[in-house]
CSV table of C-alpha atoms in Angstrom, one decimal:
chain,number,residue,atom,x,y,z
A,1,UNK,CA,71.1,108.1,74.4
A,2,UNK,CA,69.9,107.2,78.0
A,3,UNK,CA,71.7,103.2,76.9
A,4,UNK,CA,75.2,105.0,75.6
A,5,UNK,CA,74.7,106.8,79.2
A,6,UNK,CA,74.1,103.5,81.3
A,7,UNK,CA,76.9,101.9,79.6
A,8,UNK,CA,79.2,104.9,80.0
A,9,UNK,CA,77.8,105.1,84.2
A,10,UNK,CA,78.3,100.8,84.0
A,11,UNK,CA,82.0,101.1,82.3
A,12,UNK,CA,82.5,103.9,85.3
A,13,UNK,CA,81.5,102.1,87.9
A,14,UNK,CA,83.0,98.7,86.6
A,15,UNK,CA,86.5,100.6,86.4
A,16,UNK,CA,86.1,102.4,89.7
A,17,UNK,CA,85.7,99.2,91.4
A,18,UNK,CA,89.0,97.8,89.5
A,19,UNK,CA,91.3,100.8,90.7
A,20,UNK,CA,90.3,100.8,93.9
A,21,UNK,CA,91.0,96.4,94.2
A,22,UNK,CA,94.5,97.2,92.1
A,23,UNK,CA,95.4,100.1,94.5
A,24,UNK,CA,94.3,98.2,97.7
A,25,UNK,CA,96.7,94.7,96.4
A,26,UNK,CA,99.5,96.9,95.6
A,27,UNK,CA,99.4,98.9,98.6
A,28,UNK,CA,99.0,95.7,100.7
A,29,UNK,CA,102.0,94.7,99.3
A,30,UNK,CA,104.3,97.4,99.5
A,31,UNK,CA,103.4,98.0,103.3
A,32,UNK,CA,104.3,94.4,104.0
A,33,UNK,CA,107.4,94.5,101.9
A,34,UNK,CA,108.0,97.7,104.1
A,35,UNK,CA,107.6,96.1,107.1
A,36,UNK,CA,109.9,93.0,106.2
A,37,UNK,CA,112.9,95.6,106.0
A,38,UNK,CA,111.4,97.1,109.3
A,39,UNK,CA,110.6,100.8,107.9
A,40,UNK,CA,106.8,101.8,108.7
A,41,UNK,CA,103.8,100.9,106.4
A,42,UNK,CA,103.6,104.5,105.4
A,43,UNK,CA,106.6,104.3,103.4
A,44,UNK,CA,105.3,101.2,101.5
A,45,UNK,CA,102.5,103.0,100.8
A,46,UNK,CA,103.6,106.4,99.4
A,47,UNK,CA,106.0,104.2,97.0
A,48,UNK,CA,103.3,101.9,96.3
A,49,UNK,CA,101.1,105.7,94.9
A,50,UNK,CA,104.0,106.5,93.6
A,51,UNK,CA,105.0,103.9,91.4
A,52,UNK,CA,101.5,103.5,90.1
A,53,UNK,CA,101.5,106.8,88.5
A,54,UNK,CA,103.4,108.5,85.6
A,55,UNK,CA,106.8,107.9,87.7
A,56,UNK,CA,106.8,104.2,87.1
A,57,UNK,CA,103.9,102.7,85.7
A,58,UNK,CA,103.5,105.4,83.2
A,59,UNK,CA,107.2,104.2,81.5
A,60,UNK,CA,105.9,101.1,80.6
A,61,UNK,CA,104.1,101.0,77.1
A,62,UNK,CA,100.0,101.7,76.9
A,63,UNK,CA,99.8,104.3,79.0
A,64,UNK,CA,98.8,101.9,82.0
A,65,UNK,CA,98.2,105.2,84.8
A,66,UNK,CA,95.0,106.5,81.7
A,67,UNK,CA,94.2,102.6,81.6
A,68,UNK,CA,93.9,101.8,85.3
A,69,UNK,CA,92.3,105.2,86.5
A,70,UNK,CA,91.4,107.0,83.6
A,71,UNK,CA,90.4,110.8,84.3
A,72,UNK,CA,86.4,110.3,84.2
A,73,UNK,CA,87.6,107.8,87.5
A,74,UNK,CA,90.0,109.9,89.3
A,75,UNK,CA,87.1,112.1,90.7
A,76,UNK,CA,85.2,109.2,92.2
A,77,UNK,CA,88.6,108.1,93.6
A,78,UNK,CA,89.5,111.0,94.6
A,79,UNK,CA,86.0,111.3,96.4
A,80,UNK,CA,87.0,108.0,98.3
A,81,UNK,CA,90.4,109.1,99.4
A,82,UNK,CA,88.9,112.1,100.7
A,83,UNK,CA,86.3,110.0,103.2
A,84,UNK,CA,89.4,108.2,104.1
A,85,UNK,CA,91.6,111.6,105.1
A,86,UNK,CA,89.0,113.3,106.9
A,87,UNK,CA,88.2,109.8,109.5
A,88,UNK,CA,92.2,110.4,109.5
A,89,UNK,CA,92.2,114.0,110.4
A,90,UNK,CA,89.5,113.2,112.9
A,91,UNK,CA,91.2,110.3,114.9
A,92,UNK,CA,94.1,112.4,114.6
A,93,UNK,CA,92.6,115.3,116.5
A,94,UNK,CA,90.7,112.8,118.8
A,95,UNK,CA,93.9,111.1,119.7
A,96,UNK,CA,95.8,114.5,120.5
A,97,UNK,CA,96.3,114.9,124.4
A,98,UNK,CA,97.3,117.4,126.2
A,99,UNK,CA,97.8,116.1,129.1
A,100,UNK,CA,101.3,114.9,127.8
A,101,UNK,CA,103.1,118.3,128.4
A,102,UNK,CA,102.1,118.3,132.3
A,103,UNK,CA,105.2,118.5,134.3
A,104,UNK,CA,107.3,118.9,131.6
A,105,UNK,CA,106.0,122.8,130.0
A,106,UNK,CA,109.4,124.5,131.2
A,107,UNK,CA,111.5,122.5,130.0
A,108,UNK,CA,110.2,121.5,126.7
A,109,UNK,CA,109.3,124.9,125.7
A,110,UNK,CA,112.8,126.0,123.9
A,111,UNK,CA,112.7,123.3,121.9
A,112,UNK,CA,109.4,123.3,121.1
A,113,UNK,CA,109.8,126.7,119.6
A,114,UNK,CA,112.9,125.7,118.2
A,115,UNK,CA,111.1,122.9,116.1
A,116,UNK,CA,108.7,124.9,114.8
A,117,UNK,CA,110.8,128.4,114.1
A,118,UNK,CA,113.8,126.7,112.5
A,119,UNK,CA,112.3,124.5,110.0
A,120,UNK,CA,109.5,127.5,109.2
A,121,UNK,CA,112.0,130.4,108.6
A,122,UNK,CA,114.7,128.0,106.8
A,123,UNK,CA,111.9,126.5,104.5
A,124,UNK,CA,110.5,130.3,103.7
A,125,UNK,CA,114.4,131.0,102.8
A,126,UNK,CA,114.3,128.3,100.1
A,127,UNK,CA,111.3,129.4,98.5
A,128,UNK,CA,112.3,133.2,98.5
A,129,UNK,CA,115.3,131.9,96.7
A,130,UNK,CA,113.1,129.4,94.4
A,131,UNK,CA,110.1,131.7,94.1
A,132,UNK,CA,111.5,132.8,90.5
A,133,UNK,CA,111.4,129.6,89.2
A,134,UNK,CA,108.1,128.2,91.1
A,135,UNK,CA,106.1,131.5,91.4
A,136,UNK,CA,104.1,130.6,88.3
A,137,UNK,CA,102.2,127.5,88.5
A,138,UNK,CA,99.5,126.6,85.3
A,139,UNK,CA,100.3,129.9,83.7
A,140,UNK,CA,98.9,132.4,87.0
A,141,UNK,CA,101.8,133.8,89.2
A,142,UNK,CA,101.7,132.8,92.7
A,143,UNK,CA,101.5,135.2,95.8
A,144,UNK,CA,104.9,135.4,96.9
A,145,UNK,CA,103.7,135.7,100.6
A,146,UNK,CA,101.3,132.9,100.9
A,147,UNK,CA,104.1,130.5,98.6
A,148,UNK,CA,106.9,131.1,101.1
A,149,UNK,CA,104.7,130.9,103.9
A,150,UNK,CA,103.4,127.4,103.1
A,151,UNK,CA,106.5,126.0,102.3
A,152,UNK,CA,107.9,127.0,105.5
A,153,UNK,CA,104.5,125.7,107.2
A,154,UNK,CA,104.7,122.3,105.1
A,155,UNK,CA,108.7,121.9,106.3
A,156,UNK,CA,107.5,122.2,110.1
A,157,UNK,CA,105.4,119.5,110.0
A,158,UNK,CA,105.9,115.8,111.9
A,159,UNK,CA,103.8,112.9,111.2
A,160,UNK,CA,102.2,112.3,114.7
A,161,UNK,CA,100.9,108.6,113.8
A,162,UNK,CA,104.3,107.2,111.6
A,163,UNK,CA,106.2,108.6,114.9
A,164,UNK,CA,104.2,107.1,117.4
A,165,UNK,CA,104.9,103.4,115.6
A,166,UNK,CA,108.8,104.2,115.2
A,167,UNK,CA,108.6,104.8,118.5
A,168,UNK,CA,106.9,101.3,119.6
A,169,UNK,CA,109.2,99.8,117.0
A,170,UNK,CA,112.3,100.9,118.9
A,171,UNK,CA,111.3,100.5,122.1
A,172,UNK,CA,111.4,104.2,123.0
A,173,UNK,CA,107.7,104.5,124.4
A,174,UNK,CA,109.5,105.0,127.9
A,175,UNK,CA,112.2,107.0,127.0
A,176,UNK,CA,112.8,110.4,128.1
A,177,UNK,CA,113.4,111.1,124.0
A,178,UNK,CA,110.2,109.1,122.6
A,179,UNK,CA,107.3,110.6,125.0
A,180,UNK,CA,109.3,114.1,124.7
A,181,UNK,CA,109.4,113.3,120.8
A,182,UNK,CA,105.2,112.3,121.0
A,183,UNK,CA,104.5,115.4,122.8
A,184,UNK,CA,106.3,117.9,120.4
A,185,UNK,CA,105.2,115.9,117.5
A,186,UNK,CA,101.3,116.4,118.5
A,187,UNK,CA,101.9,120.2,119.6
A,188,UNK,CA,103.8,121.1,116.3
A,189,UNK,CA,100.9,119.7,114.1
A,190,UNK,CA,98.3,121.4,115.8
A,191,UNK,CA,99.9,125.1,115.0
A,192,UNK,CA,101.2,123.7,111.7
A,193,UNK,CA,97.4,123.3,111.0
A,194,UNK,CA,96.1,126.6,112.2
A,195,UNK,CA,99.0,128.5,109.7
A,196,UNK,CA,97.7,126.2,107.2
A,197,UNK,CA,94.3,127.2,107.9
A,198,UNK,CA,96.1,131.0,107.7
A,199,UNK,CA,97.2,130.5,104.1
A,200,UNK,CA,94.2,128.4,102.4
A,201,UNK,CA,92.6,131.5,104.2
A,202,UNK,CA,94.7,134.0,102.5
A,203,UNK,CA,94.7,132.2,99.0
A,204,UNK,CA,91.1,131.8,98.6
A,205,UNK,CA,89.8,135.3,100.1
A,206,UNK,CA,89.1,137.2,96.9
A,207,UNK,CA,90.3,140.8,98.8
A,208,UNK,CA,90.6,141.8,102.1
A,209,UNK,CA,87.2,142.1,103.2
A,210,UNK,CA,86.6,139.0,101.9
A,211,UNK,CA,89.3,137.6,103.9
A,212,UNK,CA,88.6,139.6,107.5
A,213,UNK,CA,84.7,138.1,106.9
A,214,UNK,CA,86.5,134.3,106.7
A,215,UNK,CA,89.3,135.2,109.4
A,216,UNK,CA,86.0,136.1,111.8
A,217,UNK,CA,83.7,132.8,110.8
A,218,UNK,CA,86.5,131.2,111.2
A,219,UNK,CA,87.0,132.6,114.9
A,220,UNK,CA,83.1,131.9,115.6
A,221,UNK,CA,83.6,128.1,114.4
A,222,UNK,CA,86.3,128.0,116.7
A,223,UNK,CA,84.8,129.5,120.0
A,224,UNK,CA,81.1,127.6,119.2
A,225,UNK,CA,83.4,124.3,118.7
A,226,UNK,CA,85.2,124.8,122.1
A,227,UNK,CA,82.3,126.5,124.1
A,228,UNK,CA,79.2,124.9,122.5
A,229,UNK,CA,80.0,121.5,121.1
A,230,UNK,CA,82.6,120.5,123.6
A,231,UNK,CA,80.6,120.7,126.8
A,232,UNK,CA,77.5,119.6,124.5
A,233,UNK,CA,79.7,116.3,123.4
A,234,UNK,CA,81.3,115.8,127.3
A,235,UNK,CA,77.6,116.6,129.1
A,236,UNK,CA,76.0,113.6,126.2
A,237,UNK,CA,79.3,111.7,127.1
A,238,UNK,CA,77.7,111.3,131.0
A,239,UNK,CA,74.8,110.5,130.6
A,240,UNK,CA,75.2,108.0,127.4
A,241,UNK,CA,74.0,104.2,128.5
A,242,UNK,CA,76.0,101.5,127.5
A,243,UNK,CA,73.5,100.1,124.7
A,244,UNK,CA,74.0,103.3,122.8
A,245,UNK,CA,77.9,103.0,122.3
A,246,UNK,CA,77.4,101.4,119.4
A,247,UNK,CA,76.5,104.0,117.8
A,248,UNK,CA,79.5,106.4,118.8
A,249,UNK,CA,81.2,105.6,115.7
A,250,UNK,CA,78.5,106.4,113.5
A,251,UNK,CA,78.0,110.0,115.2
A,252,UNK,CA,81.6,110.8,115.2
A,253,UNK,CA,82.1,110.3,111.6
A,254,UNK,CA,78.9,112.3,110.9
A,255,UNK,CA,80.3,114.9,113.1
A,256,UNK,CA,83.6,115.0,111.9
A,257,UNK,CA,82.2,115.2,108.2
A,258,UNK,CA,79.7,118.1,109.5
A,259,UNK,CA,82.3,119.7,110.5
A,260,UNK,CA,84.6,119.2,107.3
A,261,UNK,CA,81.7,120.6,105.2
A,262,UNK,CA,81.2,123.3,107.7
A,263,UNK,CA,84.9,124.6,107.6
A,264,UNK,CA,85.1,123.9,103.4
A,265,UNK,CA,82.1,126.8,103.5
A,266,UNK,CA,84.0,128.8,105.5
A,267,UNK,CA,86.9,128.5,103.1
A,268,UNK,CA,89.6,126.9,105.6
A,269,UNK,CA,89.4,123.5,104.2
A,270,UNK,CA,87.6,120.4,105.1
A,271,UNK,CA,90.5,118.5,107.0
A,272,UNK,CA,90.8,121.1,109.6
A,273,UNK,CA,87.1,120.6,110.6
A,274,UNK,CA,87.9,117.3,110.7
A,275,UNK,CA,91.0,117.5,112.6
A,276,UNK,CA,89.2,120.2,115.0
A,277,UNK,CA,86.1,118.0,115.5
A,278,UNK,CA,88.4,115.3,116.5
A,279,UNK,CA,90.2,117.9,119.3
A,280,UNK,CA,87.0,118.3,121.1
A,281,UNK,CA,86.0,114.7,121.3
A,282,UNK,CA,85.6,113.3,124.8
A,283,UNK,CA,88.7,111.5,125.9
A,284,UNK,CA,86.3,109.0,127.6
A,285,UNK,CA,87.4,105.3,127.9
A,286,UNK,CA,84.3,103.8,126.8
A,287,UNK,CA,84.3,106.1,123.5
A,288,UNK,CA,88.0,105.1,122.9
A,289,UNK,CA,87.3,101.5,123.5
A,290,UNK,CA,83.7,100.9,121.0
A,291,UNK,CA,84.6,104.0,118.2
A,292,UNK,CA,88.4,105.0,118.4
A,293,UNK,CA,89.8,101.6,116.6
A,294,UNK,CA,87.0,100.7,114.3
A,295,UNK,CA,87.5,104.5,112.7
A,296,UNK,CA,91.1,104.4,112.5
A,297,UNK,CA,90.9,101.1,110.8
A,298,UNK,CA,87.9,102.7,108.4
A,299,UNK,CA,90.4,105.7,107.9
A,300,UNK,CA,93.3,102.7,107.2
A,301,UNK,CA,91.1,100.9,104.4
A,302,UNK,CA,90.8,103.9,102.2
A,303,UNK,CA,93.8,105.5,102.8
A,304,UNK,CA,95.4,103.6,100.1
A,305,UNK,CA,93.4,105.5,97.8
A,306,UNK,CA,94.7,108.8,98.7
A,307,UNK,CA,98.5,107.6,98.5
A,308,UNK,CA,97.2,106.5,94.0
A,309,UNK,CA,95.7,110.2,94.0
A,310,UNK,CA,98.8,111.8,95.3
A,311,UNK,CA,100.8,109.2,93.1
A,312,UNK,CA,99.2,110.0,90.4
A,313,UNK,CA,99.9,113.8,90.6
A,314,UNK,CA,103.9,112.5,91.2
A,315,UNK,CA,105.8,112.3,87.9
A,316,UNK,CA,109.4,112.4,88.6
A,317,UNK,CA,110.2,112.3,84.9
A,318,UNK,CA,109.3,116.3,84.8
A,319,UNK,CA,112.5,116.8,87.4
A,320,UNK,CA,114.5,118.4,85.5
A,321,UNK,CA,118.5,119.1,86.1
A,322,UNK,CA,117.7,122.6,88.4
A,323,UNK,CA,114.7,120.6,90.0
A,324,UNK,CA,116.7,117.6,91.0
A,325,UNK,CA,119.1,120.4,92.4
A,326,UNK,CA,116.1,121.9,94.0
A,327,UNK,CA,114.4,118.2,95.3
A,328,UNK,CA,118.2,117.9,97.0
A,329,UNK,CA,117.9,121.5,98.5
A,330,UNK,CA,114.1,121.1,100.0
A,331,UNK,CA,115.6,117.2,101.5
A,332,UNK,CA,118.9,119.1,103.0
A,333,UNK,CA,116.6,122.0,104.0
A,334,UNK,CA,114.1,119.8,106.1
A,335,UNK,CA,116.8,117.9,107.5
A,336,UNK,CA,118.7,121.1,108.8
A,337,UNK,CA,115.4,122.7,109.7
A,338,UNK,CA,113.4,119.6,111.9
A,339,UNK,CA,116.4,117.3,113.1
A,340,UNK,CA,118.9,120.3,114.0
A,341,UNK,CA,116.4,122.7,115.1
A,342,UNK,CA,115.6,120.1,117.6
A,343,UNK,CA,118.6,117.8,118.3
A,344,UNK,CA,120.8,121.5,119.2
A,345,UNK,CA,118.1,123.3,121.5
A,346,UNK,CA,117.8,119.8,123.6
A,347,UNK,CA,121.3,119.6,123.3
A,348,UNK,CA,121.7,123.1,125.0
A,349,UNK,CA,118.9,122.4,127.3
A,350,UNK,CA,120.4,119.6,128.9
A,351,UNK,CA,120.2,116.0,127.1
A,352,UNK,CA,122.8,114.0,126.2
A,353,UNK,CA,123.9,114.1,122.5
A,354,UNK,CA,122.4,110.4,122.1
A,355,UNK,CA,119.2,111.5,123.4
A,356,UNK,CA,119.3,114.8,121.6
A,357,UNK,CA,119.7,113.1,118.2
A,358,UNK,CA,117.7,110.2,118.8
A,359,UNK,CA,114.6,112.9,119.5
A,360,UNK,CA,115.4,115.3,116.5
A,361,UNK,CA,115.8,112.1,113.7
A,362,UNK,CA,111.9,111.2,115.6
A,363,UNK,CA,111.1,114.6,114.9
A,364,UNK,CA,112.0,114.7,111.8
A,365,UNK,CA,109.7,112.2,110.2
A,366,UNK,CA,107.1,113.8,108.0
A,367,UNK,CA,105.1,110.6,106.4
A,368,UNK,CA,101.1,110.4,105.6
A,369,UNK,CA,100.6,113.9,107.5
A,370,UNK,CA,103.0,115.9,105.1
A,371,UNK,CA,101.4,114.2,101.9
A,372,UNK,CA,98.2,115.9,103.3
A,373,UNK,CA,99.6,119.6,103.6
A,374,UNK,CA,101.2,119.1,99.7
A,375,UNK,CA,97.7,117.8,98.2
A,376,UNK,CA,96.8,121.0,99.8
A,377,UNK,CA,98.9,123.4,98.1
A,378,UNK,CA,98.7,121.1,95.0
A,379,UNK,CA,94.5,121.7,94.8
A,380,UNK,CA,95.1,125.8,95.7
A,381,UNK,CA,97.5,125.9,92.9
A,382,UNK,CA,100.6,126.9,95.0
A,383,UNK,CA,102.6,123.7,93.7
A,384,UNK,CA,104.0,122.7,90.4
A,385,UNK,CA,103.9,119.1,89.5
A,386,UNK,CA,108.2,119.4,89.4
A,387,UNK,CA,108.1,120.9,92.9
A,388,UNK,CA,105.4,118.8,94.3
A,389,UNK,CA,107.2,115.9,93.1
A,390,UNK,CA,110.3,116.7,94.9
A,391,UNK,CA,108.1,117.7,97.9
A,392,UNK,CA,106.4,114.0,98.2
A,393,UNK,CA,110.2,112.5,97.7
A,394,UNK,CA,111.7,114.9,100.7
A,395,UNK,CA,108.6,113.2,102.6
A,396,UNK,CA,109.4,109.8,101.7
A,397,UNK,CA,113.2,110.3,102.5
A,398,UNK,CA,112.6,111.9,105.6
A,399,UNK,CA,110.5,109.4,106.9
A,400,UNK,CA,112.7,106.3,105.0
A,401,UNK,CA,116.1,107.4,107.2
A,402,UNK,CA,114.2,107.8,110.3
A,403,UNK,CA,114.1,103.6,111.3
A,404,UNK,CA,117.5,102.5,110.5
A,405,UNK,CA,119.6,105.6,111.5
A,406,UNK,CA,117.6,105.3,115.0
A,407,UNK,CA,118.7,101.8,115.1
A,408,UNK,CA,122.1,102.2,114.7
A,409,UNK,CA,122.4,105.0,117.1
A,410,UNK,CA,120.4,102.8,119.9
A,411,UNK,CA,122.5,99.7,118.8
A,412,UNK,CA,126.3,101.4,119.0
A,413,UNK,CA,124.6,103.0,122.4
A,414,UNK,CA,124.1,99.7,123.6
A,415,UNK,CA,127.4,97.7,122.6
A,416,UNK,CA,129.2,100.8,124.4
A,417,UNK,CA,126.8,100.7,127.5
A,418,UNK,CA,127.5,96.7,127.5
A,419,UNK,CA,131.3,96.8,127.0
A,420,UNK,CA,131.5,99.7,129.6
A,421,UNK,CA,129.7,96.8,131.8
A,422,UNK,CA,132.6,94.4,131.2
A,423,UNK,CA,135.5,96.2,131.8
A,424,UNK,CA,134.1,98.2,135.1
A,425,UNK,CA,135.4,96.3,138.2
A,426,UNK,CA,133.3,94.1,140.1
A,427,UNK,CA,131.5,94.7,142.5
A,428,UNK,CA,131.8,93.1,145.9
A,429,UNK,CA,128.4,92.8,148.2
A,430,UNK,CA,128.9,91.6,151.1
A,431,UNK,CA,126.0,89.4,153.0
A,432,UNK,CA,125.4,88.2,156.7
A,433,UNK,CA,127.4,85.3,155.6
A,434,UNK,CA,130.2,86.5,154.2
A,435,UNK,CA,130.2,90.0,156.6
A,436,UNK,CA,133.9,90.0,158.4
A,437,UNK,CA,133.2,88.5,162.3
């Protein structure tokens, strides 16, 4: 018995290993084939997880998706993937500054609001109007409350690190519209992750009480986070000597993973401790410079794995004729909800229509960060695989559009601004030389 078992743990292993080389070429190439047609690595990516599960690969004859990551492998996968998120989550949240809304609180505010209110009350529309066809998911009927509130919460959301490279991409780092765009982006995900927090709370409370006890740990993480462990973290920050910097990276990913484990037994999931643990991080330059890149780039290497996970939960063969109605309402919806919910308030608060559109098409890019929020409701049961499925694709659209659209906007801008320059009338300047006696 204890052989079969070493085999069976060898075979394990031995296939583990296999998935995670497959998904790492395939995602390599994908986000290089991404890049060629200048669309961010992200998009390569999702299609890469995509096209590896039941979607694509599982078409072809053998049941490749069962032979490449068999179920008794998805776990340990899945375990990997999860590492990889919450490093995410936490170089999100250590990258987030505030400091990027000085000067610019009053006027940002409308549309700020805007971004967040439209896309939330249009998304909790749709579901009220799809809850009868999505309010039972695995055979146990969905609250209709907490389903309409996450979809509106998981439509609200921009991808803070896919914007920030569109943004480089197209030159718009110094743009009124791109750091206006990074600003709302970051702002917008924090609250979008405290109402997710809201309904993970709400679906895993077992009864009221149970869910006032988790509403007030959850208040007690947050104040000892922001009163304990932020002045603890900034006060070690000081006094830390140069030889131990090496080290930083190491103590930040156990913190950030403390933190994950701390906020799973609180029942608010692990990728807000994460994210949180990140937020209170010391903004120091000599942290940034020895930890900040060598964790993104950890976060980066096992990334791929979540994109197969997702993937593999993805079957776009279950869209039927009312879902593929349904995957073409949620795309519409989000479109309406993010890119006109900001493009008209900045309109009406004085941008130009260029600049206006230019920041709501950046706003409306939902990438890696969006596939986050739907594993979410996918593991608390408040997705189907058919809605999921159209969920992921509204992501990868949404994100898709977001490069060429911006360069075509920017490119007509600058033939106009150029053939304006031609036909104006020159201009005469007149030097000591040339002065009239």
């Amino acid at each position: 018995m204890s052989t079969l078992a070493a085999g069976n743990s060898e075979w394990l292993t031995t296939t583990v290993i296999g998935g995670v080389a497959l998904t790492l070429l395939v995602g390599v190439a994908f986000a290089a084939a991404a890049r060629r047609i200048r669309q961010p690595a992200v998009v390569g990516e999702i299609t890469a997880g995509i096209c590896l599960g039941p979607s694509l690969l599982g078409l072809l004859p053998g049941d490749l998706p069962e032979k490449f990551f068999p179920a008794e492998a998805r776990a340990h996968l899945g375990t990997a993937a999860q590492i990889g998120l919450i490093l995410f989550m936490f170089v999100i949240g250590w990258e987030f500054d505030s400091s990027s809304f000085s000067g610019r609180r009053k006027s940002t505010g409308i549309i700020w609001l805007s971004s967040i209110a439209c896309p939330l009350a249009l998304g909790m529309g749709l579901a009220t109007v799809i809850y009868g066809t999505y309010g039972v998911v695995n055979g146990k009927q969905v609250g209709e409350f907490e389903f309409t509130l996450y979809l509106g919460v998981a439509m609200s959301i921009t991808a803070f690190p896919v914007l920030a490279r569109i943004v480089a991409d197209q030159g718009l780092q110094f743009s009124r519209a791109g750091a206006l765009s990074l600003a709302l982006a970051a702002a917008d995900d924090v609250l979008a992750w405290c109402m997710l927090a809201l309904v993970v709370a709400l679906v895993t409370a077992s009864g009221t009480g149970a869910f006032i006890t988790m509403l007030v740990w959850s208040l007690v993480y947050v104040a000892g986070m922001l009163w304990v462990v932020k002045p603890v973290l900034r006060k070690l920050t000081d006094r830390m000597p140069d030889s131990a910097l090496q080290y930083v990276m190491v103590l930040g990913a156990c913190g950030a993973f403390g933190s994950a484990w701390l906020t799973s037994e609180i029942g608010i999931h692990a990728i807000f401790g994460a994210f949180f643990f990140g937020l209170v991080m010391p903004r120091d330059r000599r942290l940034m410079q020895s930890a900040f890149g060598p964790t993104e780039k950890a976060s980066k290497l096992l990334l791929p794995l979540f994109f197969v996970v997702t993937g593999l939960s993805v079957d776009l063969t279950t869209i039927t004729g009312n879902g593929l109605l349904v995957m073409v309402s949620v795309i519409v919806v989000a479109c309406l909800g993010k890119l006109g919910g900001v493009a008209i308030p900045a309109r009406l608060t004085g941008m130009d229509w260029r600049d206006a559109t230019v920041l709501g098409l950046l706003m409306n890019t939902r990438g890696l960060t969006e596939l986050v929020i739907l594993n979410v409701g996918l593991q608390l049961g408040l997705l189907s695989v058919e809605l999921f499925s159209a969920m992921v694709v509204m992501a990868l659209v949404t994100t898709a559009m977001a490069a060429p659209l911006l360069t075509k906007l920017l490119t007509k801008q600058n033939e106009r601004a150029h053939e304006e320059l031609l036909n104006s009338p020159p201009v005469i300047r007149l030097t000591a030389s040339s002065s009239p006696k």
